[in-house]
PDB file of C-alpha atoms in Angstrom:
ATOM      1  CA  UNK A   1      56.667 119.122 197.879  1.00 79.00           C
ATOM      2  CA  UNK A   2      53.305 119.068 197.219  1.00 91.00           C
ATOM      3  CA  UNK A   3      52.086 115.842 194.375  1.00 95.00           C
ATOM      4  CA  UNK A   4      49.168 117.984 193.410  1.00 97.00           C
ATOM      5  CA  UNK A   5      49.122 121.883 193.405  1.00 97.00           C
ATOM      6  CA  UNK A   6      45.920 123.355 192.060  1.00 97.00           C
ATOM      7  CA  UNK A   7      45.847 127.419 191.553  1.00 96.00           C
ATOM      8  CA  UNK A   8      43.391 129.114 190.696  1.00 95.00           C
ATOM      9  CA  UNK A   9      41.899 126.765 187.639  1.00 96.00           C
ATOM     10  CA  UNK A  10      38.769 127.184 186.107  1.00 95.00           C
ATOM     11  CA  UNK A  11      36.275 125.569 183.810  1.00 95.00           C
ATOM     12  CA  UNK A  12      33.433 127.441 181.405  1.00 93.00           C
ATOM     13  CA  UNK A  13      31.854 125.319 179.466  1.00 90.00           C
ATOM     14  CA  UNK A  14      30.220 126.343 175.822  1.00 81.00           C
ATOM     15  CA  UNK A  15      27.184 126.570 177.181  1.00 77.00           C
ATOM     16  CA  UNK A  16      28.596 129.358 179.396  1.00 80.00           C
ATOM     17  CA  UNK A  17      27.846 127.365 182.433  1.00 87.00           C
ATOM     18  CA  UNK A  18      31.035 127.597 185.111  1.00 91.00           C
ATOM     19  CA  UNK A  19      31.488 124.228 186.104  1.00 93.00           C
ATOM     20  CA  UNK A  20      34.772 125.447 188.293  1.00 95.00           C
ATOM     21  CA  UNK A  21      35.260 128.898 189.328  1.00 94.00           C
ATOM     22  CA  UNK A  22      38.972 130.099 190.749  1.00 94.00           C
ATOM     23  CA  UNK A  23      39.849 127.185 192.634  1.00 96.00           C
ATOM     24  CA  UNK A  24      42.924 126.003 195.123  1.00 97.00           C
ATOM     25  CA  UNK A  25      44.160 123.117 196.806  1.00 97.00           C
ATOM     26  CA  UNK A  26      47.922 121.097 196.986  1.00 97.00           C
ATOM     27  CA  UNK A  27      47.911 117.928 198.250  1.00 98.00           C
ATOM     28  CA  UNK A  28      50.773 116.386 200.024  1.00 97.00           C
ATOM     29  CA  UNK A  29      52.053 112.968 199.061  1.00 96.00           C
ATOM     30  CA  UNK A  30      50.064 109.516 201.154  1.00 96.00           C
ATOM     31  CA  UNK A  31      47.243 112.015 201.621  1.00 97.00           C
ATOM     32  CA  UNK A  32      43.774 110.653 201.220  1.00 97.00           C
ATOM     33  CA  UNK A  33      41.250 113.035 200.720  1.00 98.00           C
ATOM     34  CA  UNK A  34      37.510 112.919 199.972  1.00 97.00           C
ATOM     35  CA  UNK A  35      35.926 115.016 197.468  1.00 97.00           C
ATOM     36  CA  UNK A  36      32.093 116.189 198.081  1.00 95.00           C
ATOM     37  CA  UNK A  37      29.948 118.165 196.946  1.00 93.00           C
ATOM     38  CA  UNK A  38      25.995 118.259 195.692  1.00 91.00           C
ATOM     39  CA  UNK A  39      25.075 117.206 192.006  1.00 87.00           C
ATOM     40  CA  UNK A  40      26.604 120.077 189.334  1.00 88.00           C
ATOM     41  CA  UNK A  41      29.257 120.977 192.038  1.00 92.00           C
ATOM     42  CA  UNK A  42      32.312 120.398 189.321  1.00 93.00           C
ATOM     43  CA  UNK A  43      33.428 117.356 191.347  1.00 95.00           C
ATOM     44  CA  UNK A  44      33.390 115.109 188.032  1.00 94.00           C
ATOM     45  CA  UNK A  45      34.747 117.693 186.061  1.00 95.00           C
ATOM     46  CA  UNK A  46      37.655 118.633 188.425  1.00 96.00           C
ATOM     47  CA  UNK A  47      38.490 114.974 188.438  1.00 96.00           C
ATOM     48  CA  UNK A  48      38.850 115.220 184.860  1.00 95.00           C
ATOM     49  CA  UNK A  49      40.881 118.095 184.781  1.00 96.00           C
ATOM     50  CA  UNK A  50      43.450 116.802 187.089  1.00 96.00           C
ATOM     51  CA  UNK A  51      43.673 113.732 185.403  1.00 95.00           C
ATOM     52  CA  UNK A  52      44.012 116.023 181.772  1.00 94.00           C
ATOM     53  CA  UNK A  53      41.579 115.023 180.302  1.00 93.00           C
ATOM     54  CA  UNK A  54      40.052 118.568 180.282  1.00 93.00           C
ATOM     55  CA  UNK A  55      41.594 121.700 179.204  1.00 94.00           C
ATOM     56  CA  UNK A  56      41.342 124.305 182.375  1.00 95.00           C
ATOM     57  CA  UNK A  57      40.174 128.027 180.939  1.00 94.00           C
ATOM     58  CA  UNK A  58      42.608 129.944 179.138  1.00 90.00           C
ATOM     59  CA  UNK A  59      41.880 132.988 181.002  1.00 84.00           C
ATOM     60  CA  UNK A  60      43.635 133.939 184.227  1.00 79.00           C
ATOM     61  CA  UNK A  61      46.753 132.368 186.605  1.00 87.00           C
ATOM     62  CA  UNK A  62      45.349 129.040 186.375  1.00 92.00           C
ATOM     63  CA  UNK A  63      48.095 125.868 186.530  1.00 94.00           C
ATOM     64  CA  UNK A  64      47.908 122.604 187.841  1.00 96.00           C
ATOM     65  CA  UNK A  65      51.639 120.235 188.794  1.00 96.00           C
ATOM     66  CA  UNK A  66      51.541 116.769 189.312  1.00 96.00           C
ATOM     67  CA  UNK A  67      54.575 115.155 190.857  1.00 94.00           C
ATOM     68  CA  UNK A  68      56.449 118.920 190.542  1.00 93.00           C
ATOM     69  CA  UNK A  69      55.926 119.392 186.995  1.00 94.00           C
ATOM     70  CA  UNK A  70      53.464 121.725 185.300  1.00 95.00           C
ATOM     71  CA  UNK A  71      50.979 119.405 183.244  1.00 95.00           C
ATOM     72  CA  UNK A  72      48.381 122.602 182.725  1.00 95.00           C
ATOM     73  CA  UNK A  73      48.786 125.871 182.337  1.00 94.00           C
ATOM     74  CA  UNK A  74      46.913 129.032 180.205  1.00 88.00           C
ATOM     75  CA  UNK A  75      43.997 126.486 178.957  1.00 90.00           C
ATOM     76  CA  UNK A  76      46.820 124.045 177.271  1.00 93.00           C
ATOM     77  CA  UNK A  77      48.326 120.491 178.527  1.00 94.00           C
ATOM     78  CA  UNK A  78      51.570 120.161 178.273  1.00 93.00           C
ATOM     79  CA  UNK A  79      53.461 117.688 176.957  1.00 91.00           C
ATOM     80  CA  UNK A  80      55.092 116.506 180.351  1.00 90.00           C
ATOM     81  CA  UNK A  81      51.635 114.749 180.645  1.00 91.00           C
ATOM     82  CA  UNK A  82      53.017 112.452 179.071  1.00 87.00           C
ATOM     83  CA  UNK A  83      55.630 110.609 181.573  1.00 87.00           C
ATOM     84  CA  UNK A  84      53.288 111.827 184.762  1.00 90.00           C
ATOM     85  CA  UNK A  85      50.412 109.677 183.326  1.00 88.00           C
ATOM     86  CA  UNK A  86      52.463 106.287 184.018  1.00 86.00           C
ATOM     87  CA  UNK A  87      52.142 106.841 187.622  1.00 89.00           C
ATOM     88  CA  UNK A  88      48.793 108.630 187.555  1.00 93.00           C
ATOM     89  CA  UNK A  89      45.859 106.261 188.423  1.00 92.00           C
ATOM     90  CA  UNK A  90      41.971 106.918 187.220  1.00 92.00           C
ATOM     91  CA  UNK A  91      39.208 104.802 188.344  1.00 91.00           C
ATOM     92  CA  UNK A  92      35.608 105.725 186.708  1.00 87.00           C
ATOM     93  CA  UNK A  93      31.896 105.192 188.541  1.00 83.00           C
ATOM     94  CA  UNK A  94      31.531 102.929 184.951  1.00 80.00           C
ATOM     95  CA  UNK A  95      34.498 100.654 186.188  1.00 78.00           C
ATOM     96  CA  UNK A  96      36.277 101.557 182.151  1.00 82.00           C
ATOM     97  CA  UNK A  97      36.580  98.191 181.496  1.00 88.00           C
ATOM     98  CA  UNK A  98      36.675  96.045 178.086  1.00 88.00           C
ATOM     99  CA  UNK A  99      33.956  93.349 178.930  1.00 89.00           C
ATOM    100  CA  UNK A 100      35.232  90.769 176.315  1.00 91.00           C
ATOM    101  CA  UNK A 101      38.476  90.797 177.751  1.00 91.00           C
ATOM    102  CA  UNK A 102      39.452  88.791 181.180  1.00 93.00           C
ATOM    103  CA  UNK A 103      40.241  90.521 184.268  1.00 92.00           C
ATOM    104  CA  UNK A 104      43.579  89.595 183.957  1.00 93.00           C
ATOM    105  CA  UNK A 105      43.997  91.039 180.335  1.00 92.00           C
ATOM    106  CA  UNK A 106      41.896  94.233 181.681  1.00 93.00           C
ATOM    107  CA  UNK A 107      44.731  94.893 184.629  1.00 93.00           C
ATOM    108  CA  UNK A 108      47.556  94.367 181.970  1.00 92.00           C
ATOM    109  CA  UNK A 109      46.356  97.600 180.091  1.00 88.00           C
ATOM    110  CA  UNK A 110      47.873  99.499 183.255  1.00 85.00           C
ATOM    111  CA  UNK A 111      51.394  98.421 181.913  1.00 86.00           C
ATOM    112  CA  UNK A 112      50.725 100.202 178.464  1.00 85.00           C
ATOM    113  CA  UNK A 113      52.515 103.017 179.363  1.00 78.00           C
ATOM    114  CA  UNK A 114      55.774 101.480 180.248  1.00 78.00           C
ATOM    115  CA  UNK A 115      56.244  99.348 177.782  1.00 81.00           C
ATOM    116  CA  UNK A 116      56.557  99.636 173.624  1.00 84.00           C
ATOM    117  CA  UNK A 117      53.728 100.390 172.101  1.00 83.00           C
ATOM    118  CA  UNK A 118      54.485  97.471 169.560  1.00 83.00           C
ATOM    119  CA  UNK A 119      54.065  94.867 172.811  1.00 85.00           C
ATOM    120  CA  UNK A 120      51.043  96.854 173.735  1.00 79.00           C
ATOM    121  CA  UNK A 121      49.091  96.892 170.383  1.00 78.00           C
ATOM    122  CA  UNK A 122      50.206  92.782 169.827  1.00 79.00           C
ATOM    123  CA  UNK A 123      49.332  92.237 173.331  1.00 81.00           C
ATOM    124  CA  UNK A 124      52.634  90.439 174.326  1.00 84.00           C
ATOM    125  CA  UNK A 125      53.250  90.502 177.918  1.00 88.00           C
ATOM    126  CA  UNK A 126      56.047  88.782 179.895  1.00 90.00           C
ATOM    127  CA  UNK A 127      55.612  85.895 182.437  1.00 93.00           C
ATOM    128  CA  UNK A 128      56.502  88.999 184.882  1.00 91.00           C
ATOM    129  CA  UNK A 129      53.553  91.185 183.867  1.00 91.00           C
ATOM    130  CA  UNK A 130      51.351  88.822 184.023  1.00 92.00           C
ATOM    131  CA  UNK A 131      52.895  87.696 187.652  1.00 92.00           C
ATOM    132  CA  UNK A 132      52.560  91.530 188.548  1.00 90.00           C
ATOM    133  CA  UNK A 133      48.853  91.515 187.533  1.00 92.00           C
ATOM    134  CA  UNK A 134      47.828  88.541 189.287  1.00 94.00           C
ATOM    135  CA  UNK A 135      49.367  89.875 192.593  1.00 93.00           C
ATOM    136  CA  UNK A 136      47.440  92.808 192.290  1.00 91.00           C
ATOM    137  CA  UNK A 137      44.226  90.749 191.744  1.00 94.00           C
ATOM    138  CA  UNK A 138      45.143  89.406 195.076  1.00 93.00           C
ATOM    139  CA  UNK A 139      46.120  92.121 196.876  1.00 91.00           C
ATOM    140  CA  UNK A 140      41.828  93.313 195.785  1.00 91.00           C
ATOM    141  CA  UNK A 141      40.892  89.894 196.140  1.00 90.00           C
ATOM    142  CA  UNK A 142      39.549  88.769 193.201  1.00 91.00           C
ATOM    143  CA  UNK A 143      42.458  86.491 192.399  1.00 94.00           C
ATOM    144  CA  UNK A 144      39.806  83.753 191.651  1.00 93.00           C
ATOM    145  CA  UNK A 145      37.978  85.814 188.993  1.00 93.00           C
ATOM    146  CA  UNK A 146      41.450  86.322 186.991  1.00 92.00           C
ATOM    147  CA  UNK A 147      40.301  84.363 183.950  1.00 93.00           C
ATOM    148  CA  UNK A 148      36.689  85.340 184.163  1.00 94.00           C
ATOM    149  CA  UNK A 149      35.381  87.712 181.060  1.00 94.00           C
ATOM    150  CA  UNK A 150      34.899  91.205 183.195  1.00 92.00           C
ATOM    151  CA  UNK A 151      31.320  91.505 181.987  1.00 92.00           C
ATOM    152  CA  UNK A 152      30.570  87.927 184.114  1.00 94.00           C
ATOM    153  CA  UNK A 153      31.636  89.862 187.287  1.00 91.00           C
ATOM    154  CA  UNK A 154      29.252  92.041 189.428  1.00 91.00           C
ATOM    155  CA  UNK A 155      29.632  95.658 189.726  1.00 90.00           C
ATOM    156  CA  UNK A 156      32.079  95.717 192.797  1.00 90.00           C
ATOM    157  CA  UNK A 157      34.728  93.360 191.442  1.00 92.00           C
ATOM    158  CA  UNK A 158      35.108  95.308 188.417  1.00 91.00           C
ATOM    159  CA  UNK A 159      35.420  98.121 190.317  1.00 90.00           C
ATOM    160  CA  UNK A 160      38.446  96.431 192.245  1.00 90.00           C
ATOM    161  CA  UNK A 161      39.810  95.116 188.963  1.00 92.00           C
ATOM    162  CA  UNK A 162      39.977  98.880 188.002  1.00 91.00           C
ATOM    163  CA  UNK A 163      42.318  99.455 191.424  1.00 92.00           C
ATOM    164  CA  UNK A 164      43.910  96.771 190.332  1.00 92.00           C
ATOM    165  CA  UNK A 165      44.714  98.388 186.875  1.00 91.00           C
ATOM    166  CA  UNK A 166      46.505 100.991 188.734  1.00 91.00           C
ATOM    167  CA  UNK A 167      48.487  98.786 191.225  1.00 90.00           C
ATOM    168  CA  UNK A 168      50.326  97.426 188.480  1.00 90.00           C
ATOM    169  CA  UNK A 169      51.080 101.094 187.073  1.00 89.00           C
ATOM    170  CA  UNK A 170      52.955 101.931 190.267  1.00 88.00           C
ATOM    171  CA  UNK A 171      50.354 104.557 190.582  1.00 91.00           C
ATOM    172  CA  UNK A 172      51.930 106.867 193.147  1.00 94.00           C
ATOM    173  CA  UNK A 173      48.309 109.497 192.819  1.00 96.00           C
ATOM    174  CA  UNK A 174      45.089 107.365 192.389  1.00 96.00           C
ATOM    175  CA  UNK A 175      42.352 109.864 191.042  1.00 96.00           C
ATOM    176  CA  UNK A 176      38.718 108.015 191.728  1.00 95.00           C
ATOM    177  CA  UNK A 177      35.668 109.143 190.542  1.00 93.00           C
ATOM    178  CA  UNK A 178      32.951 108.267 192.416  1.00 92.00           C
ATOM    179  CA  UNK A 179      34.242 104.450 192.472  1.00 91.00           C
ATOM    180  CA  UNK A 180      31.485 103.375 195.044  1.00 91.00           C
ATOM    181  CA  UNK A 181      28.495 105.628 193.433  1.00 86.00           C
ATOM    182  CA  UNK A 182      26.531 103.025 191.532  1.00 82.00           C
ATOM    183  CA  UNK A 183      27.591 100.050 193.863  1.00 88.00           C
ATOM    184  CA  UNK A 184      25.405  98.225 196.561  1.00 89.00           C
ATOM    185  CA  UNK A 185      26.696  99.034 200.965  1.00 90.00           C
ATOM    186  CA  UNK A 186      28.920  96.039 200.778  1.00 91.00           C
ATOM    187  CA  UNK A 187      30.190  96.080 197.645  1.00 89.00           C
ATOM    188  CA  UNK A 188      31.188 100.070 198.076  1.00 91.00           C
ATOM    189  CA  UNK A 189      32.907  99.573 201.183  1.00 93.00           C
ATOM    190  CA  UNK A 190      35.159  96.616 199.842  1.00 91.00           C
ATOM    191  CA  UNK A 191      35.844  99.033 197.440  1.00 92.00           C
ATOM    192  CA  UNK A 192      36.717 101.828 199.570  1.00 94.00           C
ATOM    193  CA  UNK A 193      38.426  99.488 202.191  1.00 94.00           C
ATOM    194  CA  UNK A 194      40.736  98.709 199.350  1.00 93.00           C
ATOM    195  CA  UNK A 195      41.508 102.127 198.280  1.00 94.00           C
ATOM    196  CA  UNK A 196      42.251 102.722 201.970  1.00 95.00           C
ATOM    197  CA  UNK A 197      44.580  99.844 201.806  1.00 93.00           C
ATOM    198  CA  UNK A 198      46.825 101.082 198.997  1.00 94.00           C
ATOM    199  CA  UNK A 199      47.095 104.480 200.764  1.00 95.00           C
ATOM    200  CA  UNK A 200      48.682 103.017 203.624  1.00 95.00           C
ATOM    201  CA  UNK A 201      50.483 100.594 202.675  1.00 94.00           C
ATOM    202  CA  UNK A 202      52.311 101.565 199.247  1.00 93.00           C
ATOM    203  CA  UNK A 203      51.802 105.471 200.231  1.00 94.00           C
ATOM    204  CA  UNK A 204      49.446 106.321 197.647  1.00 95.00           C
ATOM    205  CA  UNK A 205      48.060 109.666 197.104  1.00 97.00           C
ATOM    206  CA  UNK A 206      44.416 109.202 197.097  1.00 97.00           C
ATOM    207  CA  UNK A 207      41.794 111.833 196.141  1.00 98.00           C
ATOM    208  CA  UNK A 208      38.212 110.356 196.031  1.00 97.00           C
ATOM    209  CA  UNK A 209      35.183 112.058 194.578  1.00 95.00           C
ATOM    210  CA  UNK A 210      32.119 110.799 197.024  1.00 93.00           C
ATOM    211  CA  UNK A 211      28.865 111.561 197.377  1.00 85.00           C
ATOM    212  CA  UNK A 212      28.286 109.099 200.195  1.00 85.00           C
ATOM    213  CA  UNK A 213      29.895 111.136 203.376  1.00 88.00           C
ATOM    214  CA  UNK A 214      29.670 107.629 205.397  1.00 90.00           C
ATOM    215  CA  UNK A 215      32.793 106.853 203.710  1.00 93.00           C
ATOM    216  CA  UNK A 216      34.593 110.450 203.297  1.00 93.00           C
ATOM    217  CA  UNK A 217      34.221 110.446 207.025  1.00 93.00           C
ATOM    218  CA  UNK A 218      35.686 106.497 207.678  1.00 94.00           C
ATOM    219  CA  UNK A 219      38.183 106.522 205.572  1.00 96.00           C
ATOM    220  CA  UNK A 220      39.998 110.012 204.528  1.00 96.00           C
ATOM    221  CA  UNK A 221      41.150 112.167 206.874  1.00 95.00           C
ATOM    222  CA  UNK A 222      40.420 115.324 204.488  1.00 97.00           C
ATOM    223  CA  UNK A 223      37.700 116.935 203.456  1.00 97.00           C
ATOM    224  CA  UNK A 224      37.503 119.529 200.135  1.00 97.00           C
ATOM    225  CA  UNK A 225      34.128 120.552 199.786  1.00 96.00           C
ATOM    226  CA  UNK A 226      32.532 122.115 196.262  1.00 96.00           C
ATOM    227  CA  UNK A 227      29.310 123.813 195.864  1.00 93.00           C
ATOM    228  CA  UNK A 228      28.565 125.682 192.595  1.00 92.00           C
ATOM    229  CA  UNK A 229      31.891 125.423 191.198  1.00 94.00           C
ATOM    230  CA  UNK A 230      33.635 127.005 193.934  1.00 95.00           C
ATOM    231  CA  UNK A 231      35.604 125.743 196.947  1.00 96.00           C
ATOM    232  CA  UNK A 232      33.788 126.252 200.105  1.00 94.00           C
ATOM    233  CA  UNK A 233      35.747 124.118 202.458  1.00 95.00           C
ATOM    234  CA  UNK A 234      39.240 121.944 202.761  1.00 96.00           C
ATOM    235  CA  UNK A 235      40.151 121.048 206.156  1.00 95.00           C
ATOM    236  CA  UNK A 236      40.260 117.771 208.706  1.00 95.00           C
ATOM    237  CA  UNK A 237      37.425 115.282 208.486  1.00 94.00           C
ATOM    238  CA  UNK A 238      37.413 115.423 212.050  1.00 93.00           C
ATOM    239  CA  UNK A 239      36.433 119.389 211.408  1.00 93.00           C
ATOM    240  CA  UNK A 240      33.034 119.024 209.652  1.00 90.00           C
ATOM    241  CA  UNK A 241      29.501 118.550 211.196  1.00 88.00           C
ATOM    242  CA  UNK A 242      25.940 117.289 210.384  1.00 85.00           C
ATOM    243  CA  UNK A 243      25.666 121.250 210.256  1.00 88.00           C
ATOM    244  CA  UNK A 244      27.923 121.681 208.013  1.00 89.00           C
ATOM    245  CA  UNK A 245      27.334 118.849 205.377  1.00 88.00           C
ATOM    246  CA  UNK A 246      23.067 120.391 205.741  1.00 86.00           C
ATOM    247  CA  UNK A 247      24.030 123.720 204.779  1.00 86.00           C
ATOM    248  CA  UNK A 248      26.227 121.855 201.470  1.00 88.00           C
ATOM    249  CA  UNK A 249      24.082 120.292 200.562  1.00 85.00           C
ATOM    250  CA  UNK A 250      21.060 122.694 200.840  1.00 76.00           C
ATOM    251  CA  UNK A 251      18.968 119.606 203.561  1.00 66.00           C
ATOM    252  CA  UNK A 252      19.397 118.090 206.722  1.00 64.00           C
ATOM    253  CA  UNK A 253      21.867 115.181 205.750  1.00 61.00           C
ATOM    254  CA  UNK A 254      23.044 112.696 207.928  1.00 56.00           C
ATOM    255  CA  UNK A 255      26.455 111.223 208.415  1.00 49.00           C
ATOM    256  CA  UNK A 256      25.866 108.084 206.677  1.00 49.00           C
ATOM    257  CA  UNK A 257      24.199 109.319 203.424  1.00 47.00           C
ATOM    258  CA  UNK A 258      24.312 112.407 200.921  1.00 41.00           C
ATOM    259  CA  UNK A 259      22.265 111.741 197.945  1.00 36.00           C
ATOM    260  CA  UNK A 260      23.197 113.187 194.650  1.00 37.00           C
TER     261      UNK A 260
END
């Protein structure tokens, strides 16, 4: 069974502009998969959409399941988002996290939605949360930054204190949205070393929206390729060319770069 089975969604904005037009795709479970695509493609929004935090358009077939269940379908999101959230993981390009707040109390918020809401809101975690978040600061290594505020840290830690977030959710689909876009070489591949890290070794489903093909071709073996809202490609990394990543993205583009 697939973890993600996309038919035939779409995505009109008011403005009339079609951010998504008709598009397919399942992915299998420990997949990771690189999503690219020139600025205004609909990588952002189709991240979004997965994710629910955009309706799809009421017209047509269009239906997305996660994890077997329908969580969009006719332009509404069904209430079976609900329990598929706790094991679906986000990262944003802006890292989503509350500045004031340690790195340690920013992975916690992962464990919102498995615990009471009255914990939550007081902000009473056990000694075994609080284990389970400091693990996961290892397993990223930023361990030493635990009781740092996150707005001390530099871009690529609090990008890795975002993964974090999601180890400690279980995440079993990790939805990234152009995690690496506003961080320096290093930084970006610590990040996306990381990411490859947690596919392999807790068999994470990993879909990553890039727009630096260096790192869709190092580290996913899949490639799903938008261009004006509409799927133009989904194969094997292996299968794509300097040809074919030119003709995406409208110029010659090398391997290592594909500027947005």
């Amino acid at each position: 069974m697939s973890l993600i089975e996309i038919h035939q969604i779409s995505k009109t904005f008011k403005t009339d502009t079609v951010a998504l037009n008709n598009v397919s795709f399942n992915i299998d479970p420990g997949e990771m998969v690189a999503l690219v695509g020139p600025s205004g493609s609909g990588k952002s929004t189709l991240i979004r959409i997965i994710a629910c935090l955009e309706h799809i358009d009421k017209k047509g077939d269009g239906l997305i399941n996660l994890f077997g269940k329908c969580v969009q379908a006719n332009g509404r999101i069904h209430s079976s988002i609900k329990t598929v959230r706790k094991h679906l993981g986000v990262i944003f390009q802006s890292f989503n996290l509350v500045g004031r707040l340690s790195l340690e109390k920013n992975v916690l918020t992962g464990l919102l939605g498995h615990m009471p809401k009255w914990r939550g809101t007081l902000g009473l975690f056990r000694a075994s949360e609080r284990i389970k978040a400091l693990i996961a600061l290892s397993r990223v290594g930023i361990l030493a930054q635990s009781r740092q505020r996150a707005s001390t840290l530099s871009g690529g830690q609090q990008q890795r204190a975002a993964i974090a977030r999601t180890l400690v959710q279980n995440a079993d689909i990790i939805l990234a949205d152009e995690p690496v876009a506003s961080l320096d070489p290093a930084a970006a591949d610590r990040v996306m070393q990381t990411l490859a890290q947690i596919n392999k070794e807790d068999k994470a489903t990993v879909l990553v929206s890039l727009h630096q093909i260096e790192y869709a071709l190092k580290y996913c073996t899949r490639v799903i390729a938008l261009k004006d809202g509409g799927l133009i490609f989904d194969g094997k990394t292996t299968d794509t060319s300097p040809d074919f990543f030119t003709k995406l993205y409208g110029r010659k583009i090398d391997h290592d770069e594909a500027s947005e």
